[in-house]
CSV table of C-alpha atoms in Angstrom, one decimal:
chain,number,residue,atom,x,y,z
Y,1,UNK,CA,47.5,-4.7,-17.0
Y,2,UNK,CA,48.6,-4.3,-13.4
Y,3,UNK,CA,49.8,-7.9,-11.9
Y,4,UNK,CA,49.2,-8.4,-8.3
Y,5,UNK,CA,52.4,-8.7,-6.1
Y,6,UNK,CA,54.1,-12.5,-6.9
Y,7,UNK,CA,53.6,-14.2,-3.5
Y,8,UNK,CA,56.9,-16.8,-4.4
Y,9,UNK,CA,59.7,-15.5,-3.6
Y,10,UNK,CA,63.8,-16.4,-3.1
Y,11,UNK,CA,62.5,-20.6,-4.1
Y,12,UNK,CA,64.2,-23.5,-5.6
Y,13,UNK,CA,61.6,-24.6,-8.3
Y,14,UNK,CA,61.9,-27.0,-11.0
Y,15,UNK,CA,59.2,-27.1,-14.1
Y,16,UNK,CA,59.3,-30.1,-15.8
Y,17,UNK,CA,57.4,-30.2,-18.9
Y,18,UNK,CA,56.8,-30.4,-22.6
Y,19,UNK,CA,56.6,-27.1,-24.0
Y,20,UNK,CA,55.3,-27.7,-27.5
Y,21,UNK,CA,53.9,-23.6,-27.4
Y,22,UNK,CA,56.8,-21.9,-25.4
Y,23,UNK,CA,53.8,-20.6,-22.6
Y,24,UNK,CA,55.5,-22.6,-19.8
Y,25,UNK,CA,59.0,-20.9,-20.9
Y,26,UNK,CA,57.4,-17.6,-20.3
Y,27,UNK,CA,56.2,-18.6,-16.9
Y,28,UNK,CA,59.3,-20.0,-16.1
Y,29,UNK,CA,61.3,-16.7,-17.4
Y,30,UNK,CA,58.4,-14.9,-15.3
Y,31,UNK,CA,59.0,-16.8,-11.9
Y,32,UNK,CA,62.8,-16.6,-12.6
Y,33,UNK,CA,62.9,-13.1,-11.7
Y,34,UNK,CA,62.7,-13.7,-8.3
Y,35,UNK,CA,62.9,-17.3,-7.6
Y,36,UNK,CA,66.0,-20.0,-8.8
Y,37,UNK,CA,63.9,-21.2,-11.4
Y,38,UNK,CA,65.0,-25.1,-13.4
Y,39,UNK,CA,63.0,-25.3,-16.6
Y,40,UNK,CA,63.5,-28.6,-18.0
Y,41,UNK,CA,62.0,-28.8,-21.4
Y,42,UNK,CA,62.0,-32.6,-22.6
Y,43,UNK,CA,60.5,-31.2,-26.1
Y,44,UNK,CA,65.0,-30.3,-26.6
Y,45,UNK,CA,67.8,-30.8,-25.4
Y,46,UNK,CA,69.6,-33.0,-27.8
Y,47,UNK,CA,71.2,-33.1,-31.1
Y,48,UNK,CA,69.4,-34.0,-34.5
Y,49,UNK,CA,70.8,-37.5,-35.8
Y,50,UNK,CA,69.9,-37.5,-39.2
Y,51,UNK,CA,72.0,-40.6,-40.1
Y,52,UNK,CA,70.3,-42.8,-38.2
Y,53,UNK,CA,67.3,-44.6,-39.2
Y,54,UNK,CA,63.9,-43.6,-38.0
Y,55,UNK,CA,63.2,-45.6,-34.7
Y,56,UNK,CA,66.8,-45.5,-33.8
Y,57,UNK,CA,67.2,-42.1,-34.2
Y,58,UNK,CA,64.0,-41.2,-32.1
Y,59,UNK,CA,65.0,-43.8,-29.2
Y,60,UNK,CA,68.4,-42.2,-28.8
Y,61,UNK,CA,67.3,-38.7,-29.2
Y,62,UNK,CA,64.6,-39.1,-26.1
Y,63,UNK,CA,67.7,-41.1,-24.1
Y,64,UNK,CA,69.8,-38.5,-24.6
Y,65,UNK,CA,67.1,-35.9,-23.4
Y,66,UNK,CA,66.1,-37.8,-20.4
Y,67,UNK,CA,69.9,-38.1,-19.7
Y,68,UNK,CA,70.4,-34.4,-19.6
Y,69,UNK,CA,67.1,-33.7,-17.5
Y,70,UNK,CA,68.5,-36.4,-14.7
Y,71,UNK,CA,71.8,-34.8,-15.0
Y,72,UNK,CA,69.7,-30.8,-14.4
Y,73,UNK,CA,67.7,-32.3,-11.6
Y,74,UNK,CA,70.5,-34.1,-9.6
Y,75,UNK,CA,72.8,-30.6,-9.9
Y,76,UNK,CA,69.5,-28.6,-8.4
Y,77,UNK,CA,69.5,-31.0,-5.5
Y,78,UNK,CA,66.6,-30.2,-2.8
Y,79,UNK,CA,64.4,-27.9,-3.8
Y,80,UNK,CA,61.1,-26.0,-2.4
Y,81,UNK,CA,58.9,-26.8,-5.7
Y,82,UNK,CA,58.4,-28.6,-8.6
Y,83,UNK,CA,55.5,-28.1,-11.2
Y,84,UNK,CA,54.8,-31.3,-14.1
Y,85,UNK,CA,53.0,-30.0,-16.6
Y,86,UNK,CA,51.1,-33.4,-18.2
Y,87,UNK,CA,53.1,-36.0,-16.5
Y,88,UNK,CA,51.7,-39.0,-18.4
Y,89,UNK,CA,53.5,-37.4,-21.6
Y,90,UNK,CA,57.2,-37.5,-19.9
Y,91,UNK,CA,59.5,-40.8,-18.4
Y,92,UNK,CA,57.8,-41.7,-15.5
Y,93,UNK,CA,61.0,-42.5,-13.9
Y,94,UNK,CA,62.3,-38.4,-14.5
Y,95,UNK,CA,59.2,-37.8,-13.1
Y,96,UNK,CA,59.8,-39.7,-10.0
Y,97,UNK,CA,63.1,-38.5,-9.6
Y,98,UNK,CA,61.9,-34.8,-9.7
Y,99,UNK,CA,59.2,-35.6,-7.1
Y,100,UNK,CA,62.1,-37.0,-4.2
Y,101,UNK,CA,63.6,-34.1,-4.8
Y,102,UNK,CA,61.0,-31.7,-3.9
Y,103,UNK,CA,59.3,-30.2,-1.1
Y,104,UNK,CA,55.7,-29.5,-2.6
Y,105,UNK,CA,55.1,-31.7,-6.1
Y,106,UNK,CA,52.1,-30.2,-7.8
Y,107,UNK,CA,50.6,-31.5,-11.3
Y,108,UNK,CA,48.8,-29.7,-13.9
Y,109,UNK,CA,47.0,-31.1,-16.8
Y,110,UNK,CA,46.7,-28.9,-19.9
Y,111,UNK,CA,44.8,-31.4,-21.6
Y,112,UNK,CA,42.1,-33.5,-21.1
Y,113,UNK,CA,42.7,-36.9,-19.1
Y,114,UNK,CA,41.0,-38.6,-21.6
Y,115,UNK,CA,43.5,-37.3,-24.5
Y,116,UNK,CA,46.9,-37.8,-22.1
Y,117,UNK,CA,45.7,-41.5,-21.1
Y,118,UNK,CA,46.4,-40.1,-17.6
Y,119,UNK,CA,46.9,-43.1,-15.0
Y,120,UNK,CA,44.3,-41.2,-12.0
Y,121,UNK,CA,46.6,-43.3,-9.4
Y,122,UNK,CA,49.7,-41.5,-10.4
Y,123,UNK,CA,47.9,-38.4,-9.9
Y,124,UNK,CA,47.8,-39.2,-6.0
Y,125,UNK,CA,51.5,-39.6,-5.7
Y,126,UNK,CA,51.4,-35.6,-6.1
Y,127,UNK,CA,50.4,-33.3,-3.7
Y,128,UNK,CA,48.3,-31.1,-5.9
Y,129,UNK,CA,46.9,-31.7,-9.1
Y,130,UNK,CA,45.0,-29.0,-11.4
Y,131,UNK,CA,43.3,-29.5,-14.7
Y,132,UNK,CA,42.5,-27.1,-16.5
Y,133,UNK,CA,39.4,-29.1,-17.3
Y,134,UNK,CA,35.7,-28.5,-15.8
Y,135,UNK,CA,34.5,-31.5,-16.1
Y,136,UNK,CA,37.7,-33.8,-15.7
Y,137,UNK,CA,37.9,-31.8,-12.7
Y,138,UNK,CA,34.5,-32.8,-11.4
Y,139,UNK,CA,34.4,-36.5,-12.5
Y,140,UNK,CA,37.7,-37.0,-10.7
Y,141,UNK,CA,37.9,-34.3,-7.7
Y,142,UNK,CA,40.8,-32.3,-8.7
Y,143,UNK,CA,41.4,-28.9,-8.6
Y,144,UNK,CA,40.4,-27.0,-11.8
Y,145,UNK,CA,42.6,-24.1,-12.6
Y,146,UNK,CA,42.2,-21.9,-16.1
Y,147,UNK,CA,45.2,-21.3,-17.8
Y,148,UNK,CA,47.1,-17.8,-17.7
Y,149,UNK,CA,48.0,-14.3,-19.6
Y,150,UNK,CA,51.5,-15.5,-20.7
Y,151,UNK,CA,52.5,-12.3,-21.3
Y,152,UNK,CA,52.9,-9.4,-18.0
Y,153,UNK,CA,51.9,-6.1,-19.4
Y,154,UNK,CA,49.6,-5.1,-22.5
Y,155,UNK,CA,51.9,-2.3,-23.7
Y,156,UNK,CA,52.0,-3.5,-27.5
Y,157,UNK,CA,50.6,-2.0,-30.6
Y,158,UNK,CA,47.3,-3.5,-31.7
Y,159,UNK,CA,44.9,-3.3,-34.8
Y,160,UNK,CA,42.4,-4.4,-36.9
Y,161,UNK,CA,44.4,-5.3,-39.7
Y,162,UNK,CA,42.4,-8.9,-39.7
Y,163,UNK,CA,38.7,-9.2,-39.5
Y,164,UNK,CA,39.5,-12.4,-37.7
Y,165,UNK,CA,42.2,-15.2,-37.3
Y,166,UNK,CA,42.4,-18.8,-35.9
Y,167,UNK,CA,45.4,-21.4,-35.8
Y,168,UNK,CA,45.5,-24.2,-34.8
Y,169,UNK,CA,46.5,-28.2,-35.1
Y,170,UNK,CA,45.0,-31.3,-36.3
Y,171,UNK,CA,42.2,-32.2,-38.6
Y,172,UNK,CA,39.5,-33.1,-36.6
Y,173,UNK,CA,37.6,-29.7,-35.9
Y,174,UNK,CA,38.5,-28.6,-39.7
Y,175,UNK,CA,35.1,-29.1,-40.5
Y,176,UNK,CA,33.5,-27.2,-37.8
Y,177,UNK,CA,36.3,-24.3,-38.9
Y,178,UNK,CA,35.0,-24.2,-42.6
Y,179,UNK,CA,31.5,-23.7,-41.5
Y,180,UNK,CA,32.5,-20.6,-39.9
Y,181,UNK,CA,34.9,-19.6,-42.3
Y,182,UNK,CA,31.9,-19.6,-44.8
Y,183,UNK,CA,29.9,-17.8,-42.2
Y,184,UNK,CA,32.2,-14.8,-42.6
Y,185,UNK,CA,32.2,-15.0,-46.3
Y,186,UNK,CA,28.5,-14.9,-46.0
Y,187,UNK,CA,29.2,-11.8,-44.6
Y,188,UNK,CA,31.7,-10.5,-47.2
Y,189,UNK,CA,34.8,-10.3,-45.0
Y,190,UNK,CA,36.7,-13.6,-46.5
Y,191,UNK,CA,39.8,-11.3,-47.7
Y,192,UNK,CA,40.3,-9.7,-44.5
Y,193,UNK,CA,40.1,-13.5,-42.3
Y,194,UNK,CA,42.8,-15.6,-41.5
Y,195,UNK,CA,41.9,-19.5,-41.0
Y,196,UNK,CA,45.3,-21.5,-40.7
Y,197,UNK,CA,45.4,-25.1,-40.1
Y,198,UNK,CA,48.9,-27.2,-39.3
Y,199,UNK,CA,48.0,-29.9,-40.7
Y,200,UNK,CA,48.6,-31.8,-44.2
Y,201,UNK,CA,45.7,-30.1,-46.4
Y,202,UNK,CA,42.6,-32.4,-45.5
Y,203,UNK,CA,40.2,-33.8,-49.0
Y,204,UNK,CA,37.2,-31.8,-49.1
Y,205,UNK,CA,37.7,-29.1,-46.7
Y,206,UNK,CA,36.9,-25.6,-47.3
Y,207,UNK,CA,38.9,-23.4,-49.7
Y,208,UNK,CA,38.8,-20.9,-47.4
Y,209,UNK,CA,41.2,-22.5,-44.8
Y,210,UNK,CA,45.3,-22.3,-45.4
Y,211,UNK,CA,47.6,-25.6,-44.5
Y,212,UNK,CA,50.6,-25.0,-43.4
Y,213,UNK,CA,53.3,-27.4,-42.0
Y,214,UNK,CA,55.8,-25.7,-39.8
Y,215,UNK,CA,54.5,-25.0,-36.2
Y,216,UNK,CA,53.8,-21.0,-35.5
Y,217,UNK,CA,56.1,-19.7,-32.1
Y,218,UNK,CA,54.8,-17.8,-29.9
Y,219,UNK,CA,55.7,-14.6,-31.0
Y,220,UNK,CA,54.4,-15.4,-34.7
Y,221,UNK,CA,50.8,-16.7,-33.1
Y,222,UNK,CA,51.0,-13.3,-30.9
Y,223,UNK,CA,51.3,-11.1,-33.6
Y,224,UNK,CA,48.9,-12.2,-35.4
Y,225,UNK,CA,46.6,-11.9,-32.3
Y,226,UNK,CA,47.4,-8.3,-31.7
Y,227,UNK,CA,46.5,-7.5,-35.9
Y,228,UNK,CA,43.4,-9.1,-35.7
Y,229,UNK,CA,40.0,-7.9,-34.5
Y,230,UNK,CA,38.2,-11.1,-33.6
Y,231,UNK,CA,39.6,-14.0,-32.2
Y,232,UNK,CA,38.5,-18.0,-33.4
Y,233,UNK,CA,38.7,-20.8,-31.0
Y,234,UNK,CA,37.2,-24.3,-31.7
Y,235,UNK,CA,37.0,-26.4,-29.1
Y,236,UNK,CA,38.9,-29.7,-29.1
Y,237,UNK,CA,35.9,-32.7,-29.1
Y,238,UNK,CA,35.3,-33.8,-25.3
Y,239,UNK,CA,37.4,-30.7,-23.8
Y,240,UNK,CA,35.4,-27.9,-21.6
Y,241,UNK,CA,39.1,-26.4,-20.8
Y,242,UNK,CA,39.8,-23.0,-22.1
Y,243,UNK,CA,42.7,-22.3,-24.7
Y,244,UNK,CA,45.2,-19.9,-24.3
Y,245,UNK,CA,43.2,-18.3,-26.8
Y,246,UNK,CA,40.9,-16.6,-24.4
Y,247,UNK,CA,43.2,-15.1,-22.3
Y,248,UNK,CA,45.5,-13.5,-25.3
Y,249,UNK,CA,41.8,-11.8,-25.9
Y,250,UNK,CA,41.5,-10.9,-22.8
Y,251,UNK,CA,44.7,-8.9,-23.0
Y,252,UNK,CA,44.6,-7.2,-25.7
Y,253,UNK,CA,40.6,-6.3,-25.5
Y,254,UNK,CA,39.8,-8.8,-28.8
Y,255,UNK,CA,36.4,-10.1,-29.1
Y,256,UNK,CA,36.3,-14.1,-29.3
Y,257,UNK,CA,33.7,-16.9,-31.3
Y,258,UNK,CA,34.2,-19.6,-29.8
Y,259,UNK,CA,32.0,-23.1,-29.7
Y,260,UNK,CA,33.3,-23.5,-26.4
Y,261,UNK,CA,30.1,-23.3,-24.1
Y,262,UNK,CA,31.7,-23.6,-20.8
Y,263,UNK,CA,33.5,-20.1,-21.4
Y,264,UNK,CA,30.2,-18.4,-20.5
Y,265,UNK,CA,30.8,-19.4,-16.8
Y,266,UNK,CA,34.0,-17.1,-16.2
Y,267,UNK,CA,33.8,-13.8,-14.8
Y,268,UNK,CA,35.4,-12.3,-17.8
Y,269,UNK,CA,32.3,-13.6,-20.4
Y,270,UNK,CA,30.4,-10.8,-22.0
Y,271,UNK,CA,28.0,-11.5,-24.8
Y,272,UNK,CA,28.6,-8.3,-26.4
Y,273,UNK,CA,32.9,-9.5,-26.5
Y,274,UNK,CA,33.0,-13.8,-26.7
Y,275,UNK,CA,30.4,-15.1,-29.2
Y,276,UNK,CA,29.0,-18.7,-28.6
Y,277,UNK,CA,28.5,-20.7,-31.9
Y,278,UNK,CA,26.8,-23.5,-32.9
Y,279,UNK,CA,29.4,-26.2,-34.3
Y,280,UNK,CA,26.7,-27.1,-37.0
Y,281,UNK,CA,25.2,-24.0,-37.8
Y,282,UNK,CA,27.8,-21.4,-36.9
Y,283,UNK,CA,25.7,-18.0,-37.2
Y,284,UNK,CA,27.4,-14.7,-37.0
Y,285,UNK,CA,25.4,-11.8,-36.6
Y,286,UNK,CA,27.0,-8.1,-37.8
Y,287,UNK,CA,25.3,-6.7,-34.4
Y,288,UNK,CA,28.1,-8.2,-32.9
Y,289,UNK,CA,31.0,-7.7,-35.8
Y,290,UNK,CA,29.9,-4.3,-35.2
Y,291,UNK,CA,29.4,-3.7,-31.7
Y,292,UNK,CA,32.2,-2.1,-29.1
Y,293,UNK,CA,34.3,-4.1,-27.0
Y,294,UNK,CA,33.4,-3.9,-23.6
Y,295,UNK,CA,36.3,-3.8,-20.9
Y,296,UNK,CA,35.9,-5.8,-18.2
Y,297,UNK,CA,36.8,-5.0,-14.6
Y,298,UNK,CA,40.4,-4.6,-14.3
Y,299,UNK,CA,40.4,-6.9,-11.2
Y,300,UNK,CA,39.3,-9.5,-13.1
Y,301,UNK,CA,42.0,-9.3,-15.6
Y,302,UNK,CA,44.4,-9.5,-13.2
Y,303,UNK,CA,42.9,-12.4,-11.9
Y,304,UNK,CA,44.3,-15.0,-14.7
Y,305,UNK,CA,47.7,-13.5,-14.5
Y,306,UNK,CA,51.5,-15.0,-14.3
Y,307,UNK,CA,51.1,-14.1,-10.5
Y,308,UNK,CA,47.9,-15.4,-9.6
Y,309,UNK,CA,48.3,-18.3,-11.2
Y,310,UNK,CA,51.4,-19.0,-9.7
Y,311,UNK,CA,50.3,-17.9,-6.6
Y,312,UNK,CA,47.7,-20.3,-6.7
Y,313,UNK,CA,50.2,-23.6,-8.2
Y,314,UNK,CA,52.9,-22.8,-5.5
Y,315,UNK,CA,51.1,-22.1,-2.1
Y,316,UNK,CA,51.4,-24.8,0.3
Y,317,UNK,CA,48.3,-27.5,0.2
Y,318,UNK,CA,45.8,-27.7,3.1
Y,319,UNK,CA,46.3,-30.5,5.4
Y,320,UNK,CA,42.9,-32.1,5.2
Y,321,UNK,CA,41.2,-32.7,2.6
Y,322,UNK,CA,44.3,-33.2,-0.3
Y,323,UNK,CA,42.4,-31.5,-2.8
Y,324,UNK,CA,39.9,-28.7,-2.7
Y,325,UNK,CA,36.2,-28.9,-4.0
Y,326,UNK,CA,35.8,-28.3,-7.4
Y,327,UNK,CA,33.4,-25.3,-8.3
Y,328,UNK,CA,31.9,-24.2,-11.2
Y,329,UNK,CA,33.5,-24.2,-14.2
């Protein structure tokens, strides 16, 4: 994948964030290369206190967090951006902090408003906010921007060792998941499928799902990507956002099933690579288990990039109106 020209250039940004999947690290690392990039991570930054009890120990570990991040933005002083990823999930006072200090404060929600408990008049202190949420970004009139390819060329081995692999977090779609894990038994490709849950094993879901504990990196959750034929994604309930899923299939030329209806209104969808399912009756066919990958236009590739998205996040906001229509999806 060719990346179009990064527009930002010799900046003072600061991205301040929780980054529970290490994808903002690789933007920041990305942007770094020719910008003075802060990446303040409020997910570290301090010491494990295993001595003290519980509620303590978390208190003083986020203190000590928030401490350092004051401390990183105070030493940047002025600078020309500053991106919060989710800013209802950090100190509000870090967050305000951040915001003197910039020239251009832009927020972007990787999550549904709904799930962050997002405050819609803090949003306005901000001089753009993205979702990347269709339909949070119609019912409130904010911009809606798809996440990225986190990674900036697609020179990496790939195969089939996997007929197909999901992971993911939480209990809630594990039932949806087992439906279409028993869909590709049906099919006679269960020893070949990886269907990996972090979560505590739930009663009664299917035997063909694995719980694990320990939280996948990056580079664990890639690799597995690049091994595997097909791609799973399972929509969070009341979300119309796209994972990062998608665009790691987009990459690497993997075919998707996804419940996820709103994907069919991107430029990139192709019937014949993203399958839409039916969370109740998930059905499969071969035709498509079978059928060759179709490329799509490089252009479009390029299009949910590092550089366009940043592009996009860091260019200076219109005067009038504050936010941009929204447009489909």
């Amino acid at each position: 994948m060719q990346s179009p020209p990064l527009e930002i250039q010799n900046q003072k940004i600061i991205i301040l964030c929780r980054d529970v999947g290490g994808y903002l690290a690789r933007l920041g690392n990305f942007l770094g290369k020719s910008n003075d990039v802060v990446f303040i991570d409020l997910t570290h930054g301090a010491k494990e206190l295993p001595w003290l009890p519980g509620k303590l120990r978390r208190w003083l570990k986020k203190y000590l967090i928030v401490k350092r991040a004051r401390a990183a933005i105070r030493a940047a002083g002025h600078v020309d951006a500053l991106l919060v990823v989710n800013p209802s999930q950090l100190d509000q006072g870090l967050v305000t902090q951040a915001q003197a200090a910039a020239s251009l404060s832009v927020a972007y929600l990787s999550d549904g408003i709904a799930r962050l408990s997002m405050p819609i008049d803090q949003l306005a202190t901000f001089d753009k906010v993205y979702t990347f949420d269709g339909a949070d970004a119609r019912e409130y009139r904010l911009r809606k921007l798809y996440n990225y390819i986190y990674e900036e060329h697609a020179d990496f081995k790939t195969t089939s060792d996997f007929k197909a692999f999901v992971v993911m977090g939480g209990k809630h779609r594990v039932d949806v998941l087992g439906r279409v894990a028993q869909a590709f038994k049906q099919l006679g490709y269960t020893g070949t499928c990886k269907f990996l849950v972090q979560s505590k094993p739930v009663p009664g879901a299917s035997p063909l799902l694995t719980f694990f504990r320990q939280r996948m990196d990056i580079d664990e959750t890639a690799e597995y990507v690049r091994r595997s034929e097909i791609l799973i994604d399972i929509v969070r309930p009341g979300h119309a956002g796209l994972s990062f899923r998608f665009f790691e299939a987009l990459l690497y030329r993997k075919k998707m099933i996804t419940n996820n209806a709103s994907v069919a209104h991107y430029d990139f969808y192709d019937p014949r690579n993203i399958l839409i399912i039916d969370s109740d009756h998930p059905v499969i066919p071969e035709s498509f288990i079978n059928g060759e990958y179709v490329d799509p236009p490089e252009e479009v590739v390029q299009r949910y990039s590092m550089a366009s998205w940043a592009n996009e996040v860091f260019s200076s906001p219109p005067a009038s109106p504050p936010r941009l229509p929204v447009t489909e999806p």
